Tab-separated table of C-alpha atoms in Angstrom:
chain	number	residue	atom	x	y	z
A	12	UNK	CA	6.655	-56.066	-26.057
A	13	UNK	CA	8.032	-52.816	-28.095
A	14	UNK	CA	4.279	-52.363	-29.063
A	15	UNK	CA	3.075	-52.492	-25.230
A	16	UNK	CA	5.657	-50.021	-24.397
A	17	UNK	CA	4.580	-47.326	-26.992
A	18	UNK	CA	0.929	-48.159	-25.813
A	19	UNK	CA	1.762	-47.835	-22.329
A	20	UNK	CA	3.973	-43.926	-23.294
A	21	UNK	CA	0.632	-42.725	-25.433
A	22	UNK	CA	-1.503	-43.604	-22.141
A	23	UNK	CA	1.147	-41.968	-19.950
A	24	UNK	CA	1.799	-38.830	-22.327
A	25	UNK	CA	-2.152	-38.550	-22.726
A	26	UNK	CA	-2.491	-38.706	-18.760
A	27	UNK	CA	0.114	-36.005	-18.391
A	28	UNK	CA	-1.601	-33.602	-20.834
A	29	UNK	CA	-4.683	-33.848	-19.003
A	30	UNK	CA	-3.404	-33.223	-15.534
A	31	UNK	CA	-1.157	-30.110	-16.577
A	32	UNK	CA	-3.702	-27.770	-17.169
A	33	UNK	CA	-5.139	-28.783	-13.465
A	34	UNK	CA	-1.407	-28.849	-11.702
A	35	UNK	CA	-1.111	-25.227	-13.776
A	36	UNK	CA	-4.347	-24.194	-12.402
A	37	UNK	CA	-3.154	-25.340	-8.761
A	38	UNK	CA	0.021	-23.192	-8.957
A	39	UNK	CA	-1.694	-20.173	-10.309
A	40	UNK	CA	-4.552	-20.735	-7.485
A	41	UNK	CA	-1.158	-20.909	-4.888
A	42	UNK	CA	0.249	-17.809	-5.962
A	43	UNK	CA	-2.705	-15.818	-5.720
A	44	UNK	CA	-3.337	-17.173	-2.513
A	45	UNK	CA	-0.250	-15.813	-1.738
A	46	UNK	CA	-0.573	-12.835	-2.798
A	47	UNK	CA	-3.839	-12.492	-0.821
A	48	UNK	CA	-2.179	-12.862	2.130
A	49	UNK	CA	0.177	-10.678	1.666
A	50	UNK	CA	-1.902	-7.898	1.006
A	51	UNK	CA	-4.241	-8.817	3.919
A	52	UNK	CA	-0.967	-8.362	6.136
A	53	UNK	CA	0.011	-5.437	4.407
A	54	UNK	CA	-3.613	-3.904	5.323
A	55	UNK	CA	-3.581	-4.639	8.681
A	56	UNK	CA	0.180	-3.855	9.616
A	57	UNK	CA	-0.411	-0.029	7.257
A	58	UNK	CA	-3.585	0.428	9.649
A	59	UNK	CA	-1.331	0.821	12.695
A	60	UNK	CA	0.523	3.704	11.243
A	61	UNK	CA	-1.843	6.275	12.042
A	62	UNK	CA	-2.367	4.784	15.500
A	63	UNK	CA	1.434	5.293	16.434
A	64	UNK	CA	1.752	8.815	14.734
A	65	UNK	CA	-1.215	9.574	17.336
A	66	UNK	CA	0.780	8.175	20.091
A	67	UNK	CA	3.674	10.277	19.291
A	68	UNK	CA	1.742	13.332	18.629
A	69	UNK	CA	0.185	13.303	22.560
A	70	UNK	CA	3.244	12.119	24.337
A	71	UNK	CA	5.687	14.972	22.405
A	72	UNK	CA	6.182	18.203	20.426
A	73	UNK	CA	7.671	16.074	17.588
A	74	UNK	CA	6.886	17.992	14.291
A	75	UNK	CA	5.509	16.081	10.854
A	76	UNK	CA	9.216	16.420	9.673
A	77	UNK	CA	10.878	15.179	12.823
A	78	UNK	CA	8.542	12.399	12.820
A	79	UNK	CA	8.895	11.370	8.969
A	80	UNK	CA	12.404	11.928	9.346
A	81	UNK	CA	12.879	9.245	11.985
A	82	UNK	CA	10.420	7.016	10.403
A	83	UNK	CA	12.309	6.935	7.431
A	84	UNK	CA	16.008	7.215	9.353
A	85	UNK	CA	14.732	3.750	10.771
A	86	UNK	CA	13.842	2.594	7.864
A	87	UNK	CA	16.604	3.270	6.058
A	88	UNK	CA	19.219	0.098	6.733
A	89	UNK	CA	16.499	-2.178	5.667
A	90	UNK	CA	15.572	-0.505	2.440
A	91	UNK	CA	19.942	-0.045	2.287
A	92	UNK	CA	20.779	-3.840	2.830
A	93	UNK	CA	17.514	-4.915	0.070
A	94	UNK	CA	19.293	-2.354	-2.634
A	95	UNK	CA	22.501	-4.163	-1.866
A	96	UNK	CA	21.205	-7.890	-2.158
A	97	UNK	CA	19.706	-7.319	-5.371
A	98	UNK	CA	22.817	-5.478	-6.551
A	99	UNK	CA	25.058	-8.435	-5.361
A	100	UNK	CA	22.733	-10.674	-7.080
A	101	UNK	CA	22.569	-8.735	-10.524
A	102	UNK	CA	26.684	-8.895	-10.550
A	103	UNK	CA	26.792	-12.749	-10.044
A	104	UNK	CA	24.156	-13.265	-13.201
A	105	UNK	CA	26.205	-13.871	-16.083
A	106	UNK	CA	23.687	-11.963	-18.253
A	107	UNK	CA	24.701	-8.284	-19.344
A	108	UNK	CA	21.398	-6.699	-18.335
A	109	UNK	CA	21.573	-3.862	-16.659
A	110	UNK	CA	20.893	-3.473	-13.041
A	111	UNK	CA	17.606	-1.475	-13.535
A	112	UNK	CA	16.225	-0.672	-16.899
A	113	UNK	CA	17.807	3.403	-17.879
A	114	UNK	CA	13.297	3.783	-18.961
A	115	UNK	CA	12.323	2.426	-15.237
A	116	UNK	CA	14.702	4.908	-13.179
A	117	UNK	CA	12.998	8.397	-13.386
A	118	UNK	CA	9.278	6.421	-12.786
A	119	UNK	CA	10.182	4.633	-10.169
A	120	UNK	CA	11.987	7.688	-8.440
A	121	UNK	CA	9.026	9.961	-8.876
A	122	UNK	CA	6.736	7.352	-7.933
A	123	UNK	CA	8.556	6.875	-4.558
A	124	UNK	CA	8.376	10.682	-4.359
A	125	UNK	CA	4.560	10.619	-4.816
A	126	UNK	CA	3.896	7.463	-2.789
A	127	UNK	CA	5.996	8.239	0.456
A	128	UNK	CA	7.145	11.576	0.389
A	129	UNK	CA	4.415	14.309	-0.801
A	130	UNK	CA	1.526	11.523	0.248
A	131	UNK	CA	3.071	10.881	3.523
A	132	UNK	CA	3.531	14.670	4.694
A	133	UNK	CA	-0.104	15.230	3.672
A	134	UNK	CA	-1.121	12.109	5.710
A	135	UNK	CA	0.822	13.275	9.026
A	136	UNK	CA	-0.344	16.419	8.911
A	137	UNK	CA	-3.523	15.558	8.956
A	138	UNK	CA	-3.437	13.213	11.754
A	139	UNK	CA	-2.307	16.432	13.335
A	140	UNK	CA	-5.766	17.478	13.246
A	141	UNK	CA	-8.898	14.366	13.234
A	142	UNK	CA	-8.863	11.361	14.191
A	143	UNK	CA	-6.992	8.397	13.386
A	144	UNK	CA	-10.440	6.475	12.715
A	145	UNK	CA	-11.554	9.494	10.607
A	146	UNK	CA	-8.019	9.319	8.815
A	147	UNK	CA	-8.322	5.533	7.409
A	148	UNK	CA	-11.843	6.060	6.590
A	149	UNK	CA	-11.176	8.788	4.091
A	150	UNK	CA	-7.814	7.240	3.031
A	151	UNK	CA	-9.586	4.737	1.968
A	152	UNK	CA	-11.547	5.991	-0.228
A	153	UNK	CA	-8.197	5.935	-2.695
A	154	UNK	CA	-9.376	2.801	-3.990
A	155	UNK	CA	-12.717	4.404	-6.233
A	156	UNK	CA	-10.053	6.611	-7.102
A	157	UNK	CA	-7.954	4.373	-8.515
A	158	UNK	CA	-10.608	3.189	-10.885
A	159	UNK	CA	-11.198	7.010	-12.047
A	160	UNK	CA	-7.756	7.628	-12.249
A	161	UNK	CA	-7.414	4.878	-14.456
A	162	UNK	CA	-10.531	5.729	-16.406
A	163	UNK	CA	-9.295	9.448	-16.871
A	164	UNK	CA	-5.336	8.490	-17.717
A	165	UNK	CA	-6.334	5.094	-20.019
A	166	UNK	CA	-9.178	6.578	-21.977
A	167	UNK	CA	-11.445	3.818	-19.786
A	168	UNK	CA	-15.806	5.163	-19.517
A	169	UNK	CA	-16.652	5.694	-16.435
A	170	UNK	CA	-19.295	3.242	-15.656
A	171	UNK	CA	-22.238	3.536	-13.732
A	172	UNK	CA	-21.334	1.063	-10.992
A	173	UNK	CA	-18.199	3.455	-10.227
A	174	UNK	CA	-20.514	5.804	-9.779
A	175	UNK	CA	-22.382	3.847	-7.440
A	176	UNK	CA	-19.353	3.255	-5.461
A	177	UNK	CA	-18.247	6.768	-5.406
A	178	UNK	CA	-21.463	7.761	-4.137
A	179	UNK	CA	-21.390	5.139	-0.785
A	180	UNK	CA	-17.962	5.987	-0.422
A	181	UNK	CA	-18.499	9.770	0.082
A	182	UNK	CA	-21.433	9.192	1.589
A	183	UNK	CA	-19.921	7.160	4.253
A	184	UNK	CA	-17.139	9.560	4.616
A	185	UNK	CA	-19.478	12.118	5.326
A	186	UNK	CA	-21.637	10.526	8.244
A	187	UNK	CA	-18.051	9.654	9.713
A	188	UNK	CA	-16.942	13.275	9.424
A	189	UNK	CA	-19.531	14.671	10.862
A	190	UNK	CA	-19.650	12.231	13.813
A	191	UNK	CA	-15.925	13.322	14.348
A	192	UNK	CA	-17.082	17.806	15.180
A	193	UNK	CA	-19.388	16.046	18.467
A	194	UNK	CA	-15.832	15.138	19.515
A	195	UNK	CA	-13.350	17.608	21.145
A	196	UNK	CA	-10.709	18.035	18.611
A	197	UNK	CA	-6.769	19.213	18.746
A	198	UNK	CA	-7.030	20.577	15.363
A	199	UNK	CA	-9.178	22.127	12.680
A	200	UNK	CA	-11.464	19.026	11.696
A	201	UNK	CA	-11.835	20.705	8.086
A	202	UNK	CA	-8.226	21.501	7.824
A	203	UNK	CA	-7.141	17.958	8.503
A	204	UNK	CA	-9.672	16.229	5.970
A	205	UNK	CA	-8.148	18.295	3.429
A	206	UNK	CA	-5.080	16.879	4.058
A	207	UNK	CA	-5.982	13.436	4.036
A	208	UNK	CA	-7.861	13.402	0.966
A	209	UNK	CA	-4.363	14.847	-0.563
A	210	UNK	CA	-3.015	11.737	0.559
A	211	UNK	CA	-5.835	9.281	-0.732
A	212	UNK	CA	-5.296	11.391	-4.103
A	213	UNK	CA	-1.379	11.032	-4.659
A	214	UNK	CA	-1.941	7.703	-3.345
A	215	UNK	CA	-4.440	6.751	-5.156
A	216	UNK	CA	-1.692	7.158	-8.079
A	217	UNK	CA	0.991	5.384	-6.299
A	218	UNK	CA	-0.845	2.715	-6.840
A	219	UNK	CA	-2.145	2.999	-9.922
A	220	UNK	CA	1.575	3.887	-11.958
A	221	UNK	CA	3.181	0.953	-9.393
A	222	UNK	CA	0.969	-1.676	-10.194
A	223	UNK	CA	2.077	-0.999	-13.670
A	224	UNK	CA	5.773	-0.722	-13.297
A	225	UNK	CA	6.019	-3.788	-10.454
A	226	UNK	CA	5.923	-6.588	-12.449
A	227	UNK	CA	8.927	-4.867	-14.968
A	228	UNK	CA	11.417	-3.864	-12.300
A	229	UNK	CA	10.761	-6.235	-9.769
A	230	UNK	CA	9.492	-6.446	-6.020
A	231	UNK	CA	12.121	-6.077	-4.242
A	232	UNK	CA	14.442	-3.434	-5.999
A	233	UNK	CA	11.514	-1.268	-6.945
A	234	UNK	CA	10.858	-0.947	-3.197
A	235	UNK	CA	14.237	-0.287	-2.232
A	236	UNK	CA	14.804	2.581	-5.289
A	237	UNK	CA	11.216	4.062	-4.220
A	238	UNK	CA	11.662	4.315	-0.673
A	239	UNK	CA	15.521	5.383	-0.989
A	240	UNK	CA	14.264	8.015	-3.437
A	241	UNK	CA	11.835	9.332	-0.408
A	242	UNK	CA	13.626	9.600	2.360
A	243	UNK	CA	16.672	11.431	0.508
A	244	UNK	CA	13.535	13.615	-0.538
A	245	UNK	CA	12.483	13.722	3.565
A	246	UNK	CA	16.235	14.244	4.805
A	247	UNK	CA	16.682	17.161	2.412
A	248	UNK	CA	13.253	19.045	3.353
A	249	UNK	CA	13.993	18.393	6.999
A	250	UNK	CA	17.654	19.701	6.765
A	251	UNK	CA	16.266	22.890	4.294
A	252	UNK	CA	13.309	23.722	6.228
A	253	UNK	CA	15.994	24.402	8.987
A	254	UNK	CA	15.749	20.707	11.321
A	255	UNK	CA	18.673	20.140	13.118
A	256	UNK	CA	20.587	16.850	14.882
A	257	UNK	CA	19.803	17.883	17.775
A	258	UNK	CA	16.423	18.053	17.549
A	259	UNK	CA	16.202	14.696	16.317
A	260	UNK	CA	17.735	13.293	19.674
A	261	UNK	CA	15.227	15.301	22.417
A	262	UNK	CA	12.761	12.900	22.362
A	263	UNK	CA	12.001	10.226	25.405
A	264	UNK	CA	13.071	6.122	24.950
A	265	UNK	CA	8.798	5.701	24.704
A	266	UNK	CA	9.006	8.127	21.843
A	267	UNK	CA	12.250	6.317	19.696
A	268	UNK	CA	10.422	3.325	20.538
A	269	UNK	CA	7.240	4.131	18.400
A	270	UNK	CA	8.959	5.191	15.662
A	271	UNK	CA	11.145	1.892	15.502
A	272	UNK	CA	7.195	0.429	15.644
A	273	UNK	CA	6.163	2.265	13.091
A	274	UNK	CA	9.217	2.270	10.541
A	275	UNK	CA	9.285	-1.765	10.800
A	276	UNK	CA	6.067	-2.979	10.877
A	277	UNK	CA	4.111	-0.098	8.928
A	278	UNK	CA	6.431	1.020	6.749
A	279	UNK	CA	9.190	-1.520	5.798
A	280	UNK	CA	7.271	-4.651	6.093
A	281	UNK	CA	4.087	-3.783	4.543
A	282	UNK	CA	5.396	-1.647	1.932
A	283	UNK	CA	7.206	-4.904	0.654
A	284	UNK	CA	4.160	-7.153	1.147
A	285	UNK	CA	1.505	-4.531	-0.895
A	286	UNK	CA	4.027	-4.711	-3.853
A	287	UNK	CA	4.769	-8.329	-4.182
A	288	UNK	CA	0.935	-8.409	-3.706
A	289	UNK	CA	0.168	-6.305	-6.615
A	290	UNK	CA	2.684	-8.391	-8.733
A	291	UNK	CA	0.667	-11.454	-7.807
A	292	UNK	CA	-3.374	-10.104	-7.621
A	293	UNK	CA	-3.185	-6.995	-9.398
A	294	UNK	CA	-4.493	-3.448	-7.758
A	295	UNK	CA	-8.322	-4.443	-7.721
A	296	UNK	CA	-7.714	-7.219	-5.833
A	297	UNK	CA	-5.464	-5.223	-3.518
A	298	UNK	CA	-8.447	-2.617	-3.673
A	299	UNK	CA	-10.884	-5.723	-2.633
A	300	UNK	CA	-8.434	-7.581	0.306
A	301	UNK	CA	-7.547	-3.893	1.974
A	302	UNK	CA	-10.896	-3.342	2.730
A	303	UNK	CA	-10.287	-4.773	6.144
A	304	UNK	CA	-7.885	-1.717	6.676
A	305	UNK	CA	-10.471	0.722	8.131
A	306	UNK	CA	-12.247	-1.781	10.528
A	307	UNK	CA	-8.683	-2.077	12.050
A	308	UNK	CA	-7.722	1.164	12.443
A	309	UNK	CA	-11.281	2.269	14.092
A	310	UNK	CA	-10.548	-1.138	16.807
A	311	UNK	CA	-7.114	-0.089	17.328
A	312	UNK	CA	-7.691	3.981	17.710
A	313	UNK	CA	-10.783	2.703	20.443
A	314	UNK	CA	-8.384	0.058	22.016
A	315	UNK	CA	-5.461	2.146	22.444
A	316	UNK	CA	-6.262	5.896	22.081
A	317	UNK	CA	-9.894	5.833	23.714
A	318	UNK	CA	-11.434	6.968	20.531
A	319	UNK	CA	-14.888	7.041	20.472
A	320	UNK	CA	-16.601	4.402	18.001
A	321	UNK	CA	-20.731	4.975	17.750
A	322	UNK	CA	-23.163	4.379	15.114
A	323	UNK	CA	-22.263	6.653	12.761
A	324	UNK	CA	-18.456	5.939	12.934
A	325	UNK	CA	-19.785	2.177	11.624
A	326	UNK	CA	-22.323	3.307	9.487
A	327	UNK	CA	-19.471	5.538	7.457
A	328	UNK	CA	-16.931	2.601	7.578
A	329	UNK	CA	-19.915	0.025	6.696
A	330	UNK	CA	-20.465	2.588	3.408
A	331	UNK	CA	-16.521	3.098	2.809
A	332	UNK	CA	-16.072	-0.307	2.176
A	333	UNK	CA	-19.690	-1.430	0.661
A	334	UNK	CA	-18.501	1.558	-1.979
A	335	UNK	CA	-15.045	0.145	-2.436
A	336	UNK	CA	-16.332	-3.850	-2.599
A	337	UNK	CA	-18.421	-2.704	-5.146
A	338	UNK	CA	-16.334	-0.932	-7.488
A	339	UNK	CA	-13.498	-3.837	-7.252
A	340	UNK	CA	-15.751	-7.101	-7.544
A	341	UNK	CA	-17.317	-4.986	-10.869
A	342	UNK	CA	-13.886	-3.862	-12.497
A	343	UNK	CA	-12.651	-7.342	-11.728
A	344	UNK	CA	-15.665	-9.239	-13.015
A	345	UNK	CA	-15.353	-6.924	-16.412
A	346	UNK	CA	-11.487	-7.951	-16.905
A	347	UNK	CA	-12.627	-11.591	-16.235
A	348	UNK	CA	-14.879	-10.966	-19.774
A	349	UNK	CA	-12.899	-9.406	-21.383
């Protein structure tokens, strides 16, 4: 009987040792599923952000400060009541951690800074000028510069597939450009591109630093510090530059309503989603899944604004993302090998 019994526990303890790497497999395979669709949400709910800043634009005089001011005044109780959750939920550990590493305080502050205050005044003032079509195709062009970035700041070569991708990226940024001087404009085309390609650049190194410093502070609180940081960042240029109160409440119900749009649902929600995302996929996969992000922008900017899409807006886009596709499915088949 005994001798059955420790029979039977080898077979079950033999059984169990060769389903846990499967059941381990499964849970990864879950969480990067996850993760996948977070950052597929993430894509599609940032895409509407230029949309609604072009809404704004034609139906008031509202300034790139005024509008990044109420953005971010929307925004704020969210980002407020996450610092405060994971605050209340550091004091009831019984470990004597502190509440965010002293190291992970200045990075995560000038990261905010980069990502959603000097990026997003460069993105908004461009939208003052082109498109919002021609705006997410050259935004998105931040992902080839993410793998330079990382090439030029980790001591990575340059490979020749990156070069590939740079060249169909530009290459489809061009044809789009162009398209955009047959169309009457509101602003100086060249002026506006400028701009935009500031933002894919500081961006581009949002990302980068972030993807980095995610997984050590945490989801949640590094979104709430970064975002926090940028808006006290936005309030105080606003306030310097010479904004007033007042100015802030001249606007129409249509107007406040937008900006409620886009401080939930393309600022506050997605922002979230991309960094739990890059906790869970890491920012090639991110680069890979937010490829979908200029096809919805072009569909919403012809489906709401009346912006024109012809050949060559599809043609660029096609190239945008053939370039980006590229340079992801590469850099993530290399870390795979290595």
């Amino acid at each position: 009987m005994i001798q059955s019994f420790f029979i039977w526990q080898k077979c079950w303890l033999y059984i169990r040792s060769t389903l846990q790497p499967a059941h381990q497999q499964q849970k990864k395979d879950r969480v990067a599923l996850y993760g996948v669709l977070m950052v597929l949400l993430s894509a599609v709910l940032f895409s509407g952000k230029a949309v609604l800043a072009k809404l704004v634009y034609c139906q008031s005089t509202m300034s790139v400060s005024e509008l990044l001011v109420l953005r971010m005044l929307f925004s704020l109780p969210f980002y407020a009541a996450m610092l405060l959750m994971q605050w209340q939920q550091h004091k009831r550990n019984t470990t004597h951690q502190p509440f965010m590493q002293r190291s992970h305080v200045l990075p995560t502050i000038l990261l905010g800074l980069l990502g959603y205050y000097i990026s997003s005044f460069f993105d908004f003032w461009g939208l003052k000028h082109i498109s919002a079509g021609l705006e997410r195709v050259i935004l998105f062009s931040y992902p080839t510069m993410v793998v330079l970035f990382g090439a030029w700041f980790f001591k990575e070569k340059i490979q020749r597939h990156q070069v590939l991708a740079l060249l169909l990226s530009y290459a489809g940024i061009a044809i789009a450009f162009a398209a955009d001087f047959e169309q009457p404009q509101s602003g100086n085309v060249w002026i506006g591109a400028a701009f935009i390609v500031g933002c894919a650049i500081t961006f581009s190194l949002y990302v980068l630093f972030s993807g980095k410093l995610v997984p050590q502070v945490g989801v949640s609180k590094f979104t709430a510090v970064a975002m926090l940081s940028a808006t006290t960042a936005i309030f105080l240029h606003y306030f310097v530059m010479g904004g007033g109160v007042q100015q802030l409440l001249s606007f129409s119900p249509q107007v406040y309503g937008y900006m409620l749009l886009m401080a939930v649902f393309t600022t506050v929600v997605p922002s979230l989603l991309v960094s739990a995302g890059l906790k869970r996929v890491g920012s090639s996969n991110v680069a890979i899944i937010s490829s979908v992000g200029p096809i919805v922008t072009i569909f919403q900017a012809w489906y709401f604004l009346g912006e024109p899409f012809g050949w060559q807006q599809a043609i660029g886009t096609v190239l945008v993302v053939a370039g980006v596709l590229w340079v992801s499915k590469k850099t993530t088949q290399q870390s795979k090998a290595d």
